[in-house]
PDB file of C-alpha atoms and ligand atoms in Angstrom:
ATOM      1  CA  ASP O  12       0.017   0.027  -0.031  1.00 45.00           C
ATOM      2  CA  ALA O  13       0.910   3.696  -0.460  1.00 45.00           C
ATOM      3  CA  GLY O  14       1.678   4.110   3.195  1.00 44.00           C
ATOM      4  CA  SER O  15       4.613   1.527   3.463  1.00 45.00           C
ATOM      5  CA  LYS O  16       6.385   2.959   0.510  1.00 55.00           C
ATOM      6  CA  SER O  17       7.441   5.887   2.786  1.00 67.00           C
ATOM      7  CA  GLY O  18       6.790   8.507  -0.046  1.00 95.00           C
ATOM      8  CA  ARG O  19       5.973  11.964   1.266  1.00 98.00           C
ATOM      9  CA  GLY O  20       2.527  13.264   1.649  1.00 98.00           C
ATOM     10  CA  ALA O  21       1.053  16.067  -0.741  1.00 98.00           C
ATOM     11  CA  LEU O  22       0.285  19.601  -0.010  1.00 98.00           C
ATOM     12  CA  VAL O  23      -3.207  20.120  -1.518  1.00 98.00           C
ATOM     13  CA  VAL O  24      -4.630  23.605  -1.181  1.00 98.00           C
ATOM     14  CA  LEU O  25      -8.246  24.572  -1.880  1.00 98.00           C
ATOM     15  CA  GLU O  26      -9.045  28.269  -2.756  1.00 98.00           C
ATOM     16  CA  GLY O  27     -11.849  30.242  -3.573  1.00 98.00           C
ATOM     17  CA  LEU O  28     -14.200  33.098  -2.504  1.00 98.00           C
ATOM     18  CA  ASP O  29     -16.112  33.099   0.742  1.00 97.00           C
ATOM     19  CA  ARG O  30     -19.061  30.513   0.351  1.00 95.00           C
ATOM     20  CA  SER O  31     -17.428  28.875  -2.729  1.00 96.00           C
ATOM     21  CA  GLY O  32     -17.937  25.515  -1.105  1.00 96.00           C
ATOM     22  CA  LYS O  33     -14.226  24.824  -0.069  1.00 97.00           C
ATOM     23  CA  SER O  34     -14.828  23.791   3.682  1.00 96.00           C
ATOM     24  CA  SER O  35     -17.339  21.312   2.668  1.00 97.00           C
ATOM     25  CA  GLN O  36     -15.274  19.795  -0.160  1.00 98.00           C
ATOM     26  CA  CYS O  37     -12.235  19.626   2.139  1.00 98.00           C
ATOM     27  CA  ALA O  38     -14.189  17.578   4.559  1.00 98.00           C
ATOM     28  CA  ARG O  39     -15.593  15.263   1.784  1.00 98.00           C
ATOM     29  CA  LEU O  40     -12.181  14.875   0.103  1.00 98.00           C
ATOM     30  CA  LEU O  41     -10.418  14.176   3.581  1.00 98.00           C
ATOM     31  CA  SER O  42     -12.939  11.395   4.598  1.00 98.00           C
ATOM     32  CA  TYR O  43     -12.800   9.849   0.922  1.00 98.00           C
ATOM     33  CA  LEU O  44      -8.892   9.783   1.282  1.00 98.00           C
ATOM     34  CA  GLU O  45      -8.950   8.430   4.708  1.00 98.00           C
ATOM     35  CA  GLY O  46     -11.437   5.673   3.535  1.00 98.00           C
ATOM     36  CA  GLN O  47      -8.820   4.812   0.801  1.00 97.00           C
ATOM     37  CA  GLY O  48      -6.309   4.113   3.404  1.00 97.00           C
ATOM     38  CA  CYS O  49      -4.372   7.397   2.794  1.00 98.00           C
ATOM     39  CA  ARG O  50      -2.838   9.106   5.597  1.00 98.00           C
ATOM     40  CA  ALA O  51      -4.334  12.687   5.617  1.00 98.00           C
ATOM     41  CA  GLU O  52      -5.309  15.533   7.678  1.00 98.00           C
ATOM     42  CA  GLY O  53      -7.457  18.611   7.126  1.00 98.00           C
ATOM     43  CA  TRP O  54      -5.910  22.013   7.945  1.00 98.00           C
ATOM     44  CA  ARG O  55      -7.153  25.445   7.313  1.00 98.00           C
ATOM     45  CA  PHE O  56      -5.863  28.984   7.393  1.00 99.00           C
ATOM     46  CA  PRO O  57      -6.316  31.176   9.081  1.00 98.00           C
ATOM     47  CA  ASP O  58      -5.671  28.785  12.080  1.00 98.00           C
ATOM     48  CA  ARG O  59      -7.691  30.623  14.779  1.00 98.00           C
ATOM     49  CA  GLY O  60      -6.197  28.230  17.451  1.00 97.00           C
ATOM     50  CA  THR O  61      -2.954  30.145  17.873  1.00 98.00           C
ATOM     51  CA  CYS O  62      -2.366  33.365  19.605  1.00 98.00           C
ATOM     52  CA  VAL O  63      -1.962  35.019  16.079  1.00 98.00           C
ATOM     53  CA  GLY O  64      -4.980  33.363  14.915  1.00 98.00           C
ATOM     54  CA  GLN O  65      -7.061  34.754  17.766  1.00 98.00           C
ATOM     55  CA  MET O  66      -5.865  38.331  16.663  1.00 98.00           C
ATOM     56  CA  ILE O  67      -6.881  37.477  13.230  1.00 98.00           C
ATOM     57  CA  SER O  68     -10.371  36.139  14.202  1.00 98.00           C
ATOM     58  CA  ALA O  69     -11.106  39.196  16.288  1.00 98.00           C
ATOM     59  CA  TYR O  70     -10.272  41.401  13.241  1.00 98.00           C
ATOM     60  CA  LEU O  71     -12.418  39.313  10.994  1.00 98.00           C
ATOM     61  CA  ALA O  72     -15.394  39.502  13.472  1.00 97.00           C
ATOM     62  CA  ASN O  73     -14.885  43.388  13.414  1.00 97.00           C
ATOM     63  CA  GLU O  74     -14.050  43.366  17.204  1.00 98.00           C
ATOM     64  CA  SER O  75     -10.678  44.870  16.641  1.00 98.00           C
ATOM     65  CA  GLN O  76      -9.243  47.292  13.999  1.00 98.00           C
ATOM     66  CA  LEU O  77      -5.813  46.730  12.433  1.00 98.00           C
ATOM     67  CA  ASP O  78      -3.901  48.549   9.854  1.00 98.00           C
ATOM     68  CA  ASP O  79      -4.142  46.675   6.362  1.00 98.00           C
ATOM     69  CA  ARG O  80      -0.424  45.835   6.248  1.00 98.00           C
ATOM     70  CA  THR O  81      -0.374  44.662   9.914  1.00 99.00           C
ATOM     71  CA  ILE O  82      -3.293  42.225   9.421  1.00 99.00           C
ATOM     72  CA  HIS O  83      -1.563  40.812   6.077  1.00 99.00           C
ATOM     73  CA  LEU O  84       1.543  40.103   8.124  1.00 99.00           C
ATOM     74  CA  LEU O  85      -0.441  38.444  10.907  1.00 99.00           C
ATOM     75  CA  PHE O  86      -2.189  36.002   8.252  1.00 99.00           C
ATOM     76  CA  SER O  87       1.378  35.328   6.867  1.00 99.00           C
ATOM     77  CA  ALA O  88       2.878  34.830  10.452  1.00 99.00           C
ATOM     78  CA  ASN O  89       0.015  32.385  10.992  1.00 99.00           C
ATOM     79  CA  ARG O  90       1.267  30.300   8.135  1.00 99.00           C
ATOM     80  CA  TRP O  91       4.827  30.547   9.309  1.00 99.00           C
ATOM     81  CA  GLU O  92       4.219  29.376  12.634  1.00 98.00           C
ATOM     82  CA  LYS O  93       2.777  26.103  11.255  1.00 98.00           C
ATOM     83  CA  ARG O  94       5.539  25.751   8.623  1.00 99.00           C
ATOM     84  CA  ALA O  95       7.646  23.314  10.766  1.00 98.00           C
ATOM     85  CA  LEU O  96       4.879  21.124  11.557  1.00 98.00           C
ATOM     86  CA  MET O  97       3.622  21.171   8.100  1.00 98.00           C
ATOM     87  CA  GLU O  98       7.002  20.072   6.737  1.00 98.00           C
ATOM     88  CA  SER O  99       7.405  17.205   9.285  1.00 98.00           C
ATOM     89  CA  LYS O 100       3.874  15.942   8.459  1.00 98.00           C
ATOM     90  CA  LEU O 101       4.465  15.957   4.775  1.00 98.00           C
ATOM     91  CA  LEU O 102       7.909  14.237   5.117  1.00 98.00           C
ATOM     92  CA  GLY O 103       6.424  11.730   7.511  1.00 98.00           C
ATOM     93  CA  GLY O 104       3.957  10.752   4.704  1.00 98.00           C
ATOM     94  CA  THR O 105       0.843  12.552   5.824  1.00 98.00           C
ATOM     95  CA  THR O 106      -1.022  14.326   2.947  1.00 98.00           C
ATOM     96  CA  LEU O 107      -2.534  17.707   4.106  1.00 99.00           C
ATOM     97  CA  ILE O 108      -5.615  19.113   2.654  1.00 98.00           C
ATOM     98  CA  VAL O 109      -5.553  22.869   3.295  1.00 98.00           C
ATOM     99  CA  ASP O 110      -8.555  25.173   3.286  1.00 98.00           C
ATOM    100  CA  ARG O 111      -6.958  28.512   1.934  1.00 98.00           C
ATOM    101  CA  TYR O 112      -3.041  29.479   1.929  1.00 98.00           C
ATOM    102  CA  SER O 113      -0.963  32.154   0.681  1.00 98.00           C
ATOM    103  CA  TYR O 114      -3.047  32.808  -2.440  1.00 98.00           C
ATOM    104  CA  SER O 115      -5.855  33.861   0.051  1.00 98.00           C
ATOM    105  CA  GLY O 116      -3.327  36.257   1.667  1.00 98.00           C
ATOM    106  CA  VAL O 117      -2.335  37.795  -1.629  1.00 98.00           C
ATOM    107  CA  ALA O 118      -5.817  38.060  -3.075  1.00 98.00           C
ATOM    108  CA  PHE O 119      -7.630  39.487  -0.213  1.00 98.00           C
ATOM    109  CA  SER O 120      -5.043  42.144   0.795  1.00 98.00           C
ATOM    110  CA  ALA O 121      -4.514  43.109  -2.998  1.00 98.00           C
ATOM    111  CA  ALA O 122      -8.246  43.665  -3.169  1.00 98.00           C
ATOM    112  CA  LYS O 123      -7.695  46.391  -0.750  1.00 98.00           C
ATOM    113  CA  GLY O 124      -5.261  48.131  -2.907  1.00 98.00           C
ATOM    114  CA  LEU O 125      -2.012  46.869  -1.341  1.00 98.00           C
ATOM    115  CA  ASP O 126       0.934  46.534  -3.796  1.00 98.00           C
ATOM    116  CA  ILE O 127       0.789  42.656  -5.116  1.00 98.00           C
ATOM    117  CA  GLN O 128       4.651  42.190  -4.927  1.00 98.00           C
ATOM    118  CA  TRP O 129       4.592  43.656  -1.318  1.00 98.00           C
ATOM    119  CA  CYS O 130       1.789  41.236  -0.415  1.00 98.00           C
ATOM    120  CA  LYS O 131       3.653  38.142  -1.923  1.00 98.00           C
ATOM    121  CA  ALA O 132       7.089  38.799  -0.168  1.00 98.00           C
ATOM    122  CA  PRO O 133       6.344  37.599   3.410  1.00 98.00           C
ATOM    123  CA  ASP O 134       5.154  34.206   2.178  1.00 98.00           C
ATOM    124  CA  VAL O 135       8.420  33.494   0.170  1.00 98.00           C
ATOM    125  CA  GLY O 136       9.899  30.402   1.757  1.00 98.00           C
ATOM    126  CA  LEU O 137       6.800  28.737   2.871  1.00 99.00           C
ATOM    127  CA  ILE O 138       6.197  25.227   1.580  1.00 98.00           C
ATOM    128  CA  ALA O 139       4.948  25.275  -2.031  1.00 98.00           C
ATOM    129  CA  PRO O 140       1.654  23.323  -2.662  1.00 98.00           C
ATOM    130  CA  ASP O 141       1.786  20.529  -5.075  1.00 98.00           C
ATOM    131  CA  LEU O 142      -1.701  21.206  -6.225  1.00 98.00           C
ATOM    132  CA  VAL O 143      -3.824  24.190  -5.804  1.00 98.00           C
ATOM    133  CA  ILE O 144      -7.649  23.667  -6.517  1.00 98.00           C
ATOM    134  CA  TYR O 145      -9.606  26.909  -7.052  1.00 98.00           C
ATOM    135  CA  LEU O 146     -13.331  26.468  -6.783  1.00 98.00           C
ATOM    136  CA  ASP O 147     -14.630  28.877  -9.209  1.00 98.00           C
ATOM    137  CA  VAL O 148     -17.953  30.354  -8.243  1.00 97.00           C
ATOM    138  CA  GLN O 149     -19.399  33.741  -9.444  1.00 96.00           C
ATOM    139  CA  PRO O 150     -19.474  36.268  -6.467  1.00 95.00           C
ATOM    140  CA  GLU O 151     -23.198  36.823  -6.817  1.00 94.00           C
ATOM    141  CA  LYS O 152     -23.796  32.976  -6.719  1.00 94.00           C
ATOM    142  CA  ALA O 153     -21.607  32.626  -3.601  1.00 93.00           C
ATOM    143  CA  ALA O 154     -23.580  35.325  -1.889  1.00 91.00           C
ATOM    144  CA  GLU O 155     -26.877  33.505  -2.527  1.00 90.00           C
ATOM    145  CA  ARG O 156     -25.637  30.533  -0.646  1.00 88.00           C
ATOM    146  CA  GLY O 157     -27.186  30.743   2.653  1.00 74.00           C
ATOM    147  CA  GLY O 158     -25.934  34.319   3.150  1.00 76.00           C
ATOM    148  CA  TYR O 159     -22.622  35.552   4.348  1.00 84.00           C
ATOM    149  CA  GLY O 160     -21.772  34.876   8.075  1.00 80.00           C
ATOM    150  CA  GLY O 161     -21.059  38.511   8.733  1.00 88.00           C
ATOM    151  CA  GLU O 162     -17.433  38.459   8.672  1.00 94.00           C
ATOM    152  CA  ARG O 163     -15.426  41.552   7.555  1.00 96.00           C
ATOM    153  CA  TYR O 164     -14.716  40.635   3.869  1.00 97.00           C
ATOM    154  CA  GLU O 165     -18.087  38.889   3.076  1.00 95.00           C
ATOM    155  CA  LYS O 166     -19.263  41.780   0.747  1.00 94.00           C
ATOM    156  CA  ILE O 167     -19.949  41.115  -2.916  1.00 94.00           C
ATOM    157  CA  GLU O 168     -18.205  44.173  -4.258  1.00 96.00           C
ATOM    158  CA  PHE O 169     -15.008  43.214  -2.329  1.00 97.00           C
ATOM    159  CA  GLN O 170     -15.411  39.559  -3.313  1.00 97.00           C
ATOM    160  CA  LYS O 171     -15.489  40.599  -6.984  1.00 97.00           C
ATOM    161  CA  ARG O 172     -12.021  42.346  -6.536  1.00 98.00           C
ATOM    162  CA  VAL O 173     -10.804  39.323  -4.890  1.00 98.00           C
ATOM    163  CA  ALA O 174     -11.869  36.993  -7.568  1.00 98.00           C
ATOM    164  CA  ASP O 175      -9.905  39.318 -10.119  1.00 98.00           C
ATOM    165  CA  HIS O 176      -6.811  38.870  -8.054  1.00 98.00           C
ATOM    166  CA  TYR O 177      -7.160  35.180  -7.699  1.00 98.00           C
ATOM    167  CA  HIS O 178      -7.220  35.108 -11.413  1.00 97.00           C
ATOM    168  CA  SER O 179      -4.064  36.811 -11.833  1.00 97.00           C
ATOM    169  CA  LEU O 180      -2.383  34.404  -9.341  1.00 97.00           C
ATOM    170  CA  ARG O 181      -3.156  31.258 -11.433  1.00 96.00           C
ATOM    171  CA  ASP O 182       0.059  29.405 -12.324  1.00 93.00           C
ATOM    172  CA  SER O 183       0.879  25.700 -13.570  1.00 92.00           C
ATOM    173  CA  THR O 184       0.011  24.188  -9.973  1.00 94.00           C
ATOM    174  CA  TRP O 185      -3.638  25.454 -10.281  1.00 97.00           C
ATOM    175  CA  LYS O 186      -6.792  23.426 -11.414  1.00 98.00           C
ATOM    176  CA  VAL O 187      -9.774  25.435 -11.824  1.00 98.00           C
ATOM    177  CA  VAL O 188     -12.872  23.438 -10.947  1.00 98.00           C
ATOM    178  CA  ASP O 189     -16.391  24.835 -11.673  1.00 98.00           C
ATOM    179  CA  GLY O 190     -17.863  25.119  -8.017  1.00 98.00           C
ATOM    180  CA  SER O 191     -21.313  25.848  -9.412  1.00 97.00           C
ATOM    181  CA  LEU O 192     -21.845  22.334 -10.429  1.00 98.00           C
ATOM    182  CA  PRO O 193     -23.664  19.701  -8.148  1.00 97.00           C
ATOM    183  CA  MET O 194     -21.698  19.124  -5.131  1.00 97.00           C
ATOM    184  CA  GLU O 195     -21.325  15.335  -6.033  1.00 98.00           C
ATOM    185  CA  THR O 196     -19.680  16.274  -9.355  1.00 98.00           C
ATOM    186  CA  VAL O 197     -17.253  18.610  -7.709  1.00 98.00           C
ATOM    187  CA  GLU O 198     -16.353  16.155  -5.217  1.00 98.00           C
ATOM    188  CA  GLU O 199     -15.737  13.483  -7.987  1.00 98.00           C
ATOM    189  CA  GLN O 200     -13.300  15.980  -9.816  1.00 98.00           C
ATOM    190  CA  LEU O 201     -11.499  16.654  -6.626  1.00 98.00           C
ATOM    191  CA  ARG O 202     -11.007  13.066  -5.724  1.00 98.00           C
ATOM    192  CA  GLU O 203      -9.363  12.457  -9.152  1.00 98.00           C
ATOM    193  CA  LEU O 204      -7.068  15.584  -8.830  1.00 98.00           C
ATOM    194  CA  ALA O 205      -6.056  14.840  -5.331  1.00 98.00           C
ATOM    195  CA  THR O 206      -5.437  11.106  -5.913  1.00 98.00           C
ATOM    196  CA  ASN O 207      -3.125  11.748  -8.918  1.00 98.00           C
ATOM    197  CA  CYS O 208      -1.408  14.494  -7.126  1.00 98.00           C
ATOM    198  CA  ILE O 209      -0.679  12.154  -4.128  1.00 98.00           C
ATOM    199  CA  GLN O 210       0.830   9.489  -6.415  1.00 97.00           C
ATOM    200  CA  GLU O 211       2.753  11.925  -8.450  1.00 97.00           C
ATOM    201  CA  CYS O 212       4.549  13.691  -5.725  1.00 95.00           C
ATOM    202  CA  GLN O 213       5.477  10.728  -3.577  1.00 95.00           C
ATOM    203  CA  GLU O 214       9.150  10.802  -4.653  1.00 95.00           C
ATOM    204  CA  LYS O 215       9.480  14.505  -5.468  1.00 97.00           C
ATOM    205  CA  PRO O 216      11.195  16.798  -2.955  1.00 98.00           C
ATOM    206  CA  LEU O 217       9.472  19.464  -1.131  1.00 98.00           C
ATOM    207  CA  THR O 218       9.907  22.966  -2.515  1.00 98.00           C
ATOM    208  CA  ASN O 219       9.513  26.540  -1.243  1.00 98.00           C
ATOM    209  CA  LEU O 220       6.995  28.987  -2.488  1.00 98.00           C
ATOM    210  CA  THR O 221       8.804  31.558  -4.876  1.00 96.00           C
ATOM    211  CA  TRP O 222       5.664  32.995  -6.760  1.00 94.00           C
TER     212      TRP O 222
HETATM  213  P1  TMP W   7     -12.310  31.668   6.449  1.00 60.76           P
HETATM  214  O1  TMP W   7     -13.698  32.037   6.181  1.00 60.76           O
HETATM  215  O2  TMP W   7     -11.960  30.589   5.408  1.00 60.76           O
HETATM  216  O3  TMP W   7     -12.017  31.226   7.901  1.00 60.76           O
HETATM  217  O4  TMP W   7     -11.350  32.756   6.191  1.00 60.76           O
HETATM  218  C1  TMP W   7     -11.494  33.984   6.819  1.00 60.76           C
HETATM  219  C2  TMP W   7     -11.314  35.183   5.942  1.00 60.76           C
HETATM  220  O5  TMP W   7     -10.002  35.530   5.821  1.00 60.76           O
HETATM  221  C3  TMP W   7     -11.769  35.097   4.595  1.00 60.76           C
HETATM  222  O6  TMP W   7     -12.703  36.219   4.224  1.00 60.76           O
HETATM  223  C4  TMP W   7     -10.479  35.179   3.717  1.00 60.76           C
HETATM  224  C5  TMP W   7      -9.535  35.870   4.533  1.00 60.76           C
HETATM  225  N1  TMP W   7      -8.207  35.574   4.435  1.00 60.76           N
HETATM  226  C6  TMP W   7      -7.270  36.687   4.212  1.00 60.76           C
HETATM  227  O7  TMP W   7      -7.669  37.771   3.992  1.00 60.76           O
HETATM  228  N2  TMP W   7      -5.932  36.526   4.220  1.00 60.76           N
HETATM  229  C7  TMP W   7      -5.250  35.211   4.417  1.00 60.76           C
HETATM  230  O8  TMP W   7      -4.105  35.051   4.357  1.00 60.76           O
HETATM  231  C8  TMP W   7      -6.390  34.095   4.558  1.00 60.76           C
HETATM  232  C9  TMP W   7      -5.714  32.722   4.866  1.00 60.76           C
HETATM  233  C10 TMP W   7      -7.684  34.518   4.763  1.00 60.76           C
HETATM  234 MG1   MG W   8     -15.559  32.764   5.896  1.00 60.76          MG
END
């Protein structure tokens, strides 16, 4: 079986607008992989469980105000504080299914008008994903989905700008999946993409994010 071959795990990232279905699909993908006997964990950023994560969470809930660059760097720090654990999990053969990563960091901050290169810089040196799955849903459609939860960025005009920035970040590791298709269809596509990725990257070394 795959586990005993001692290959490394894959870093699979899901990205998309708020209410694009990422969290549900991450959970479905994770339980599928576990059912296949694959060692996998579900992660998410922001990780609200750390001290930095609590500051981010308060900011998103509009309970605190922070300068745009300050919150950007906190989101990045929240990934840096998990980098060592992420590396040891991956090298130990565990696949990580991650709900949001550096692309959220850049797309959301750039949508506020911050310089894109400035936004990318603090994440250089984090672990580069093996696969980024972008769940593509029109901002209007996402907004219809049970309404936003009232967090800071959950406004349709803002999400449109975020979508434009996501678009310009796409590179060769990205697969765009139509998130407006039925949940089961999306799930099926994610299973195939993730399974292929896990097989292909077993013998590949980890690399760092360079953008
Ligand atoms: P969540 O709803 O997935 O928990 O994410 C919370 C919000 O934080 C969401 O609107 C996206 C935003 N975000 C950033 O602005 N920068 C980041 O680096 C990350 C990971 C999320
Ligand atoms: Mg949210």
